[in-house]
Amino acid sequence: MTTPWPTTSPAVRDLIRRGAELILDPPADWVKEIHEASLSGDRIRAVAEDPVLADGIRRTNMANVMRWATYTAAHPGERVPIAITAEILTGARDLVRRGLDEASLDAFRTTQAVAWRRWMDIAFHLTDDPVILRELLDVSSLSISTFIDDTVNAMSERMRAEREELTRGSHAERRQAVSLVLEGAPIPHARAEAQLGYRLSGPQVAAVVWSMVPDATEMLEAACDVLARSARVTTRLTVAASATSWWIWLPTHDVGTPDLGDLPEVRVSLGRSGDGVDGFRSAHFQAVATQRLHAQLGVRRRQLVTYDEIRLVSLLIRDSAATEEFVDDTLGDLITADDDLRATIHTWISVQCNTSRTAELLYTHRNTIIRRLARADELLPRPIAENMVDVAVALELLRWRE
């Protein structure tokens, strides 16, 4: 027998409405706390470390908060019905396609605890009448917990449906074969190639093609076409890792210079090329690592990033606080200098301190380069000539941090 929803007094309904209206424009620190809490803990680590999945959880968090607050402001004290939004559908699809189960939905339970703590702060500012406050907290606690329960149940149901879909047909076979190859399982190459429709011998290069735009299937397909055309190959292997992230392999050592200008929301993270099954694996793992840093370093404006470009930075940023300190100590006031000055120093060092070559590459007069070098020495804590290696590394870190 279903327990009837409790009746709320007019005074408490008014307070709930006022509190919900405050949540419709949440302070930035609230949002940050919710996101950090939802992506903490061992059970959610696989989600937190994947930039696409983590961004999906953040979008779903905010969609849930806004859904609860909007409905509650209009219907205070009533049970908030869930809506099967694009965020819920995409989130369920992405989690399943990464091989995660319903345990990953613990993120929303953690979010609930943070939301409840923030709601109590609001409640204690709305009234100091103990009778009204008790009713307010009872009703709102039931409302928030029920809404989260309903949302988790809806996502669990969608995940079950997605899992059933993925266990049928050629896509499931392809995904399973790829997983076995990547794990190094002793699957015969001939059988793997038959299931994949793709040869595993010869040159291999891998990429993660991804977007922060929900349900980006058409864009990702178009980007894979661009990569294949640029690489001048007629075959490719693609696996939908999620609704917003695809894995792709191409039988080549060189992808050329892909033109992604017509797909501004798409990003490509590219691994090194290799040969055979070992190359198939290593190129993929490098592409995944590159994608993680591509998103983490805030360089999403760069549409294509390669493993070689980001390899040094990946080794240096494992301790973010130490990295920041190193950059600040090494570059000093050069950090806030204009982009042209920093670009000049970076280029000059990369061409072995050849001033004429730097001028050619930057389409700038040689005397301008000399003046910029002198200006950089004024801004740096130590002259470039005395600290060139550290300056080069710090500039590279700064280039990816911006």
GROMACS .gro file of C-alpha atoms in nm:
model
  402
    1MET     CA    1   0.000   0.000   0.000
    2THR     CA    2   0.142   0.340  -0.102
    3THR     CA    3   0.177   0.590   0.183
    4PRO     CA    4  -0.013   0.912   0.100
    5TRP     CA    5   0.193   1.227   0.051
    6PRO     CA    6   0.167   1.449   0.361
    7THR     CA    7  -0.036   1.770   0.360
    8THR     CA    8   0.171   2.084   0.415
    9SER     CA    9   0.052   2.390   0.604
   10PRO     CA   10   0.021   2.720   0.413
   11ALA     CA   11   0.297   2.883   0.619
   12VAL     CA   12   0.544   2.605   0.541
   13ARG     CA   13   0.446   2.596   0.173
   14ASP     CA   14   0.532   2.964   0.153
   15LEU     CA   15   0.872   2.909   0.314
   16ILE     CA   16   0.948   2.615   0.084
   17ARG     CA   17   0.858   2.825  -0.218
   18ARG     CA   18   1.088   3.106  -0.105
   19GLY     CA   19   1.373   2.863  -0.042
   20ALA     CA   20   1.332   2.693  -0.379
   21GLU     CA   21   1.343   3.031  -0.555
   22LEU     CA   22   1.681   3.096  -0.393
   23ILE     CA   23   1.813   2.767  -0.535
   24LEU     CA   24   1.715   2.866  -0.888
   25ASP     CA   25   2.022   3.090  -0.888
   26PRO     CA   26   2.273   2.889  -0.682
   27PRO     CA   27   2.603   3.048  -0.574
   28ALA     CA   28   2.913   2.919  -0.753
   29ASP     CA   29   3.051   2.760  -0.436
   30TRP     CA   30   2.734   2.552  -0.399
   31VAL     CA   31   2.768   2.423  -0.753
   32LYS     CA   32   3.136   2.346  -0.704
   33GLU     CA   33   3.067   2.157  -0.378
   34ILE     CA   34   2.793   1.948  -0.540
   35HIS     CA   35   3.013   1.853  -0.834
   36GLU     CA   36   3.315   1.771  -0.618
   37ALA     CA   37   3.107   1.556  -0.384
   38SER     CA   38   2.940   1.365  -0.667
   39LEU     CA   39   3.277   1.275  -0.820
   40SER     CA   40   3.452   1.172  -0.498
   41GLY     CA   41   3.497   0.825  -0.356
   42ASP     CA   42   3.646   0.500  -0.482
   43ARG     CA   43   3.326   0.366  -0.639
   44ILE     CA   44   3.297   0.666  -0.868
   45ARG     CA   45   3.668   0.695  -0.956
   46ALA     CA   46   3.623   0.550  -1.305
   47VAL     CA   47   3.368   0.822  -1.379
   48ALA     CA   48   3.569   1.105  -1.222
   49GLU     CA   49   3.878   1.018  -1.426
   50ASP     CA   50   3.691   1.022  -1.756
   51PRO     CA   51   3.632   1.385  -1.868
   52VAL     CA   52   3.326   1.301  -2.078
   53LEU     CA   53   3.156   1.096  -1.806
   54ALA     CA   54   3.246   1.351  -1.537
   55ASP     CA   55   3.099   1.632  -1.745
   56GLY     CA   56   2.783   1.425  -1.795
   57ILE     CA   57   2.748   1.380  -1.419
   58ARG     CA   58   2.786   1.756  -1.371
   59ARG     CA   59   2.518   1.829  -1.630
   60THR     CA   60   2.284   1.576  -1.471
   61ASN     CA   61   2.352   1.725  -1.126
   62MET     CA   62   2.247   2.069  -1.237
   63ALA     CA   63   1.949   1.939  -1.435
   64ASN     CA   64   1.827   1.760  -1.120
   65VAL     CA   65   1.880   2.062  -0.896
   66MET     CA   66   1.696   2.291  -1.138
   67ARG     CA   67   1.416   2.038  -1.188
   68TRP     CA   68   1.355   2.006  -0.813
   69ALA     CA   69   1.380   2.380  -0.746
   70THR     CA   70   1.163   2.485  -1.042
   71TYR     CA   71   0.882   2.242  -0.962
   72THR     CA   72   0.901   2.308  -0.588
   73ALA     CA   73   0.885   2.685  -0.637
   74ALA     CA   74   0.563   2.637  -0.837
   75HIS     CA   75   0.417   2.353  -0.625
   76PRO     CA   76   0.573   2.384  -0.276
   77GLY     CA   77   0.541   2.080  -0.055
   78GLU     CA   78   0.431   1.846  -0.334
   79ARG     CA   79   0.610   1.541  -0.463
   80VAL     CA   80   0.841   1.640  -0.750
   81PRO     CA   81   0.785   1.418  -1.056
   82ILE     CA   82   1.099   1.327  -1.246
   83ALA     CA   83   1.144   1.404  -1.613
   84ILE     CA   84   1.336   1.167  -1.841
   85THR     CA   85   1.557   1.445  -1.970
   86ALA     CA   86   1.832   1.435  -2.231
   87GLU     CA   87   2.082   1.445  -1.943
   88ILE     CA   88   1.936   1.129  -1.786
   89LEU     CA   89   1.921   0.943  -2.116
   90THR     CA   90   2.274   1.040  -2.217
   91GLY     CA   91   2.412   0.973  -1.870
   92ALA     CA   92   2.265   0.623  -1.854
   93ARG     CA   93   2.391   0.542  -2.205
   94ASP     CA   94   2.742   0.666  -2.134
   95LEU     CA   95   2.778   0.477  -1.806
   96VAL     CA   96   2.669   0.148  -1.962
   97ARG     CA   97   2.891   0.190  -2.265
   98ARG     CA   98   3.187   0.234  -2.032
   99GLY     CA   99   3.103  -0.098  -1.868
  100LEU     CA  100   2.979   0.058  -1.543
  101ASP     CA  101   2.683  -0.068  -1.343
  102GLU     CA  102   2.422   0.090  -1.119
  103ALA     CA  103   2.678   0.131  -0.838
  104SER     CA  104   2.804   0.435  -1.029
  105LEU     CA  105   2.476   0.608  -0.943
  106ASP     CA  106   2.607   0.653  -0.589
  107ALA     CA  107   2.721   0.992  -0.718
  108PHE     CA  108   2.363   1.117  -0.685
  109ARG     CA  109   2.334   0.992  -0.327
  110THR     CA  110   2.643   1.193  -0.239
  111THR     CA  111   2.494   1.494  -0.414
  112GLN     CA  112   2.179   1.450  -0.205
  113ALA     CA  113   2.378   1.482   0.118
  114VAL     CA  114   2.535   1.809   0.002
  115ALA     CA  115   2.201   1.945  -0.124
  116TRP     CA  116   2.036   1.862   0.210
  117ARG     CA  117   2.308   2.040   0.407
  118ARG     CA  118   2.270   2.349   0.192
  119TRP     CA  119   1.891   2.334   0.218
  120MET     CA  120   1.913   2.324   0.599
  121ASP     CA  121   2.120   2.644   0.588
  122ILE     CA  122   1.839   2.806   0.390
  123ALA     CA  123   1.569   2.669   0.621
  124PHE     CA  124   1.732   2.805   0.937
  125HIS     CA  125   1.748   3.149   0.777
  126LEU     CA  126   1.382   3.139   0.674
  127THR     CA  127   1.233   3.086   1.021
  128ASP     CA  128   1.327   3.045   1.386
  129ASP     CA  129   0.985   2.911   1.488
  130PRO     CA  130   1.064   2.554   1.608
  131VAL     CA  131   0.722   2.412   1.514
  132ILE     CA  132   0.726   2.553   1.163
  133LEU     CA  133   1.094   2.466   1.119
  134ARG     CA  134   1.030   2.104   1.216
  135GLU     CA  135   0.752   2.070   0.960
  136LEU     CA  136   0.960   2.248   0.696
  137LEU     CA  137   1.254   2.010   0.745
  138ASP     CA  138   1.032   1.700   0.755
  139VAL     CA  139   0.852   1.784   0.432
  140SER     CA  140   1.160   1.900   0.242
  141SER     CA  141   1.365   1.598   0.355
  142LEU     CA  142   1.096   1.367   0.219
  143SER     CA  143   1.075   1.572  -0.102
  144ILE     CA  144   1.450   1.570  -0.173
  145SER     CA  145   1.509   1.204  -0.084
  146THR     CA  146   1.207   1.087  -0.284
  147PHE     CA  147   1.313   1.289  -0.588
  148ILE     CA  148   1.665   1.141  -0.576
  149ASP     CA  149   1.526   0.789  -0.527
  150ASP     CA  150   1.294   0.833  -0.824
  151THR     CA  151   1.576   0.974  -1.038
  152VAL     CA  152   1.814   0.690  -0.951
  153ASN     CA  153   1.542   0.433  -1.022
  154ALA     CA  154   1.472   0.594  -1.359
  155MET     CA  155   1.841   0.594  -1.450
  156SER     CA  156   1.876   0.233  -1.335
  157GLU     CA  157   1.589   0.135  -1.562
  158ARG     CA  158   1.748   0.320  -1.855
  159MET     CA  159   2.081   0.154  -1.785
  160ARG     CA  160   1.918  -0.189  -1.791
  161ALA     CA  161   1.756  -0.107  -2.124
  162GLU     CA  162   2.086   0.021  -2.265
  163ARG     CA  163   2.266  -0.291  -2.143
  164GLU     CA  164   2.012  -0.515  -2.313
  165GLU     CA  165   2.055  -0.320  -2.636
  166LEU     CA  166   2.433  -0.344  -2.622
  167THR     CA  167   2.425  -0.721  -2.570
  168ARG     CA  168   2.253  -0.772  -2.904
  169GLY     CA  169   2.380  -0.743  -3.260
  170SER     CA  170   2.705  -0.650  -3.431
  171HIS     CA  171   2.786  -0.350  -3.210
  172ALA     CA  172   2.809  -0.575  -2.903
  173GLU     CA  173   3.032  -0.821  -3.086
  174ARG     CA  174   3.262  -0.540  -3.203
  175ARG     CA  175   3.283  -0.386  -2.858
  176GLN     CA  176   3.355  -0.724  -2.700
  177ALA     CA  177   3.625  -0.806  -2.955
  178VAL     CA  178   3.792  -0.466  -2.903
  179SER     CA  179   3.787  -0.515  -2.525
  180LEU     CA  180   3.951  -0.856  -2.559
  181VAL     CA  181   4.224  -0.720  -2.787
  182LEU     CA  182   4.292  -0.424  -2.557
  183GLU     CA  183   4.307  -0.653  -2.253
  184GLY     CA  184   4.557  -0.879  -2.427
  185ALA     CA  185   4.325  -1.180  -2.417
  186PRO     CA  186   4.436  -1.477  -2.631
  187ILE     CA  187   4.168  -1.425  -2.895
  188PRO     CA  188   4.282  -1.553  -3.241
  189HIS     CA  189   4.360  -1.262  -3.470
  190ALA     CA  190   4.155  -1.406  -3.751
  191ARG     CA  191   3.845  -1.424  -3.531
  192ALA     CA  192   3.903  -1.077  -3.389
  193GLU     CA  193   3.948  -0.931  -3.737
  194ALA     CA  194   3.631  -1.105  -3.858
  195GLN     CA  195   3.429  -0.962  -3.570
  196LEU     CA  196   3.581  -0.617  -3.610
  197GLY     CA  197   3.578  -0.600  -3.987
  198TYR     CA  198   3.922  -0.444  -3.953
  199ARG     CA  199   4.275  -0.577  -3.992
  200LEU     CA  200   4.505  -0.577  -3.690
  201SER     CA  201   4.833  -0.617  -3.881
  202GLY     CA  202   5.030  -0.329  -4.027
  203PRO     CA  203   5.030   0.037  -3.921
  204GLN     CA  204   4.782   0.156  -3.659
  205VAL     CA  205   4.688   0.494  -3.520
  206ALA     CA  206   4.412   0.558  -3.266
  207ALA     CA  207   4.215   0.858  -3.150
  208VAL     CA  208   3.934   0.951  -2.914
  209VAL     CA  209   3.682   1.171  -3.093
  210TRP     CA  210   3.468   1.349  -2.835
  211SER     CA  211   3.247   1.644  -2.752
  212MET     CA  212   3.094   1.807  -2.447
  213VAL     CA  213   2.769   1.851  -2.640
  214PRO     CA  214   2.507   1.590  -2.541
  215ASP     CA  215   2.408   1.330  -2.801
  216ALA     CA  216   2.679   1.428  -3.049
  217THR     CA  217   2.648   1.119  -3.268
  218GLU     CA  218   2.621   1.298  -3.603
  219MET     CA  219   2.913   1.530  -3.525
  220LEU     CA  220   3.134   1.242  -3.410
  221GLU     CA  221   3.052   1.044  -3.724
  222ALA     CA  222   3.142   1.345  -3.938
  223ALA     CA  223   3.469   1.393  -3.749
  224CYS     CA  224   3.564   1.028  -3.806
  225ASP     CA  225   3.502   1.083  -4.176
  226VAL     CA  226   3.732   1.385  -4.168
  227LEU     CA  227   4.008   1.181  -4.002
  228ALA     CA  228   3.975   0.899  -4.253
  229ARG     CA  229   3.987   1.138  -4.550
  230SER     CA  230   4.286   1.322  -4.406
  231ALA     CA  231   4.466   0.991  -4.350
  232ARG     CA  232   4.371   0.879  -4.702
  233VAL     CA  233   4.235   0.544  -4.589
  234THR     CA  234   3.915   0.373  -4.692
  235THR     CA  235   3.870   0.156  -4.383
  236ARG     CA  236   3.844   0.242  -4.017
  237LEU     CA  237   3.723   0.092  -3.690
  238THR     CA  238   3.494   0.292  -3.464
  239VAL     CA  239   3.345   0.198  -3.128
  240ALA     CA  240   3.092   0.416  -2.948
  241ALA     CA  241   3.242   0.449  -2.601
  242SER     CA  242   2.953   0.678  -2.508
  243ALA     CA  243   2.700   0.909  -2.667
  244THR     CA  244   2.963   1.183  -2.673
  245SER     CA  245   3.288   0.991  -2.714
  246TRP     CA  246   3.400   0.749  -2.987
  247TRP     CA  247   3.715   0.542  -3.022
  248ILE     CA  248   3.860   0.519  -3.372
  249TRP     CA  249   4.147   0.327  -3.530
  250LEU     CA  250   4.293   0.392  -3.874
  251PRO     CA  251   4.536   0.163  -4.064
  252THR     CA  252   4.806   0.426  -4.112
  253HIS     CA  253   5.105   0.594  -3.951
  254ASP     CA  254   5.001   0.945  -4.058
  255VAL     CA  255   4.661   1.111  -4.025
  256GLY     CA  256   4.776   1.420  -4.211
  257THR     CA  257   4.622   1.754  -4.110
  258PRO     CA  258   4.251   1.702  -4.042
  259ASP     CA  259   4.036   2.009  -4.103
  260LEU     CA  260   3.778   2.017  -3.823
  261GLY     CA  261   3.672   2.376  -3.885
  262ASP     CA  262   3.315   2.277  -3.972
  263LEU     CA  263   3.282   2.084  -3.645
  264PRO     CA  264   3.368   2.341  -3.376
  265GLU     CA  265   3.220   2.134  -3.090
  266VAL     CA  266   3.431   1.825  -3.167
  267ARG     CA  267   3.769   1.748  -3.012
  268VAL     CA  268   4.020   1.485  -3.124
  269SER     CA  269   4.281   1.335  -2.890
  270LEU     CA  270   4.537   1.140  -3.090
  271GLY     CA  271   4.777   0.867  -2.982
  272ARG     CA  272   5.110   0.779  -3.144
  273SER     CA  273   5.110   0.539  -3.437
  274GLY     CA  274   5.233   0.183  -3.400
  275ASP     CA  275   5.228  -0.151  -3.573
  276GLY     CA  276   5.019  -0.463  -3.532
  277VAL     CA  277   4.823  -0.556  -3.222
  278ASP     CA  278   5.073  -0.391  -2.988
  279GLY     CA  279   5.040  -0.068  -3.184
  280PHE     CA  280   4.660  -0.104  -3.180
  281ARG     CA  281   4.668  -0.121  -2.799
  282SER     CA  282   4.936   0.138  -2.723
  283ALA     CA  283   4.793   0.398  -2.963
  284HIS     CA  284   4.452   0.362  -2.799
  285PHE     CA  285   4.576   0.394  -2.442
  286GLN     CA  286   4.780   0.700  -2.541
  287ALA     CA  287   4.472   0.854  -2.706
  288VAL     CA  288   4.265   0.797  -2.391
  289ALA     CA  289   4.538   0.951  -2.172
  290THR     CA  290   4.559   1.245  -2.410
  291GLN     CA  291   4.184   1.298  -2.397
  292ARG     CA  292   4.192   1.308  -2.018
  293LEU     CA  293   4.457   1.579  -2.019
  294HIS     CA  294   4.300   1.755  -2.316
  295ALA     CA  295   3.995   1.821  -2.098
  296GLN     CA  296   4.173   1.855  -1.764
  297LEU     CA  297   4.412   2.126  -1.880
  298GLY     CA  298   4.134   2.348  -2.009
  299VAL     CA  299   4.258   2.352  -2.369
  300ARG     CA  300   3.926   2.263  -2.525
  301ARG     CA  301   3.971   2.542  -2.775
  302ARG     CA  302   4.243   2.322  -2.928
  303GLN     CA  303   4.044   2.087  -3.146
  304LEU     CA  304   4.320   1.833  -3.203
  305VAL     CA  305   4.584   1.742  -2.946
  306THR     CA  306   4.844   1.466  -2.991
  307TYR     CA  307   5.009   1.246  -2.733
  308ASP     CA  308   5.354   1.378  -2.827
  309GLU     CA  309   5.241   1.736  -2.764
  310ILE     CA  310   5.110   1.662  -2.419
  311ARG     CA  311   5.346   1.389  -2.301
  312LEU     CA  312   5.589   1.613  -2.112
  313VAL     CA  313   5.308   1.805  -1.948
  314SER     CA  314   5.144   1.481  -1.834
  315LEU     CA  315   5.460   1.388  -1.643
  316LEU     CA  316   5.491   1.729  -1.481
  317ILE     CA  317   5.139   1.802  -1.356
  318ARG     CA  318   5.089   1.506  -1.126
  319ASP     CA  319   5.140   1.743  -0.833
  320SER     CA  320   4.935   2.044  -0.939
  321ALA     CA  321   5.041   2.264  -0.646
  322ALA     CA  322   5.411   2.200  -0.713
  323THR     CA  323   5.355   2.264  -1.083
  324GLU     CA  324   5.193   2.602  -1.016
  325GLU     CA  325   5.476   2.698  -0.782
  326PHE     CA  326   5.739   2.597  -1.038
  327VAL     CA  327   5.576   2.804  -1.314
  328ASP     CA  328   5.535   3.110  -1.090
  329ASP     CA  329   5.890   3.093  -0.954
  330THR     CA  330   6.047   3.038  -1.295
  331LEU     CA  331   5.856   3.288  -1.507
  332GLY     CA  332   5.774   3.562  -1.259
  333ASP     CA  333   5.621   3.864  -1.433
  334LEU     CA  334   5.654   3.699  -1.774
  335ILE     CA  335   5.336   3.506  -1.687
  336THR     CA  336   5.127   3.821  -1.727
  337ALA     CA  337   5.316   3.952  -2.031
  338ASP     CA  338   5.141   3.969  -2.366
  339ASP     CA  339   5.102   3.656  -2.576
  340ASP     CA  340   5.345   3.775  -2.845
  341LEU     CA  341   5.629   3.808  -2.596
  342ARG     CA  342   5.579   3.462  -2.448
  343ALA     CA  343   5.535   3.308  -2.794
  344THR     CA  344   5.862   3.469  -2.904
  345ILE     CA  345   6.056   3.320  -2.613
  346HIS     CA  346   5.897   2.977  -2.665
  347THR     CA  347   5.980   2.979  -3.036
  348TRP     CA  348   6.332   3.115  -2.986
  349ILE     CA  349   6.419   2.835  -2.745
  350SER     CA  350   6.261   2.569  -2.971
  351VAL     CA  351   6.488   2.671  -3.264
  352GLN     CA  352   6.804   2.654  -3.051
  353CYS     CA  353   6.813   3.026  -2.980
  354ASN     CA  354   6.837   3.121  -3.348
  355THR     CA  355   6.713   3.480  -3.366
  356SER     CA  356   6.691   3.495  -3.746
  357ARG     CA  357   6.494   3.169  -3.763
  358THR     CA  358   6.259   3.293  -3.490
  359ALA     CA  359   6.193   3.608  -3.689
  360GLU     CA  360   6.112   3.400  -3.998
  361LEU     CA  361   5.871   3.174  -3.815
  362LEU     CA  362   5.690   3.462  -3.647
  363TYR     CA  363   5.695   3.687  -3.957
  364THR     CA  364   5.864   3.954  -3.748
  365HIS     CA  365   6.174   4.170  -3.796
  366ARG     CA  366   6.490   4.038  -3.631
  367ASN     CA  367   6.533   4.359  -3.428
  368THR     CA  368   6.183   4.308  -3.283
  369ILE     CA  369   6.287   3.962  -3.164
  370ILE     CA  370   6.599   4.106  -3.001
  371ARG     CA  371   6.393   4.370  -2.819
  372ARG     CA  372   6.148   4.105  -2.697
  373LEU     CA  373   6.430   3.888  -2.565
  374ALA     CA  374   6.566   4.187  -2.373
  375ARG     CA  375   6.221   4.262  -2.234
  376ALA     CA  376   6.180   3.900  -2.124
  377ASP     CA  377   6.506   3.919  -1.930
  378GLU     CA  378   6.367   4.220  -1.744
  379LEU     CA  379   6.054   4.027  -1.644
  380LEU     CA  380   6.212   3.692  -1.556
  381PRO     CA  381   6.350   3.632  -1.206
  382ARG     CA  382   6.668   3.503  -1.373
  383PRO     CA  383   6.796   3.580  -1.727
  384ILE     CA  384   6.704   3.325  -1.993
  385ALA     CA  385   7.067   3.234  -2.057
  386GLU     CA  386   7.109   3.124  -1.694
  387ASN     CA  387   6.788   2.924  -1.671
  388MET     CA  388   6.691   2.820  -2.023
  389VAL     CA  389   6.574   2.464  -1.956
  390ASP     CA  390   6.344   2.566  -1.669
  391VAL     CA  391   6.204   2.858  -1.870
  392ALA     CA  392   6.130   2.628  -2.164
  393VAL     CA  393   5.949   2.376  -1.943
  394ALA     CA  394   5.756   2.646  -1.758
  395LEU     CA  395   5.644   2.807  -2.084
  396GLU     CA  396   5.527   2.469  -2.212
  397LEU     CA  397   5.326   2.414  -1.895
  398LEU     CA  398   5.180   2.763  -1.919
  399ARG     CA  399   5.087   2.708  -2.284
  400TRP     CA  400   4.871   2.409  -2.192
  401ARG     CA  401   4.733   2.566  -1.875
  402GLU     CA  402   4.579   2.859  -2.060
   0.00000   0.00000   0.00000
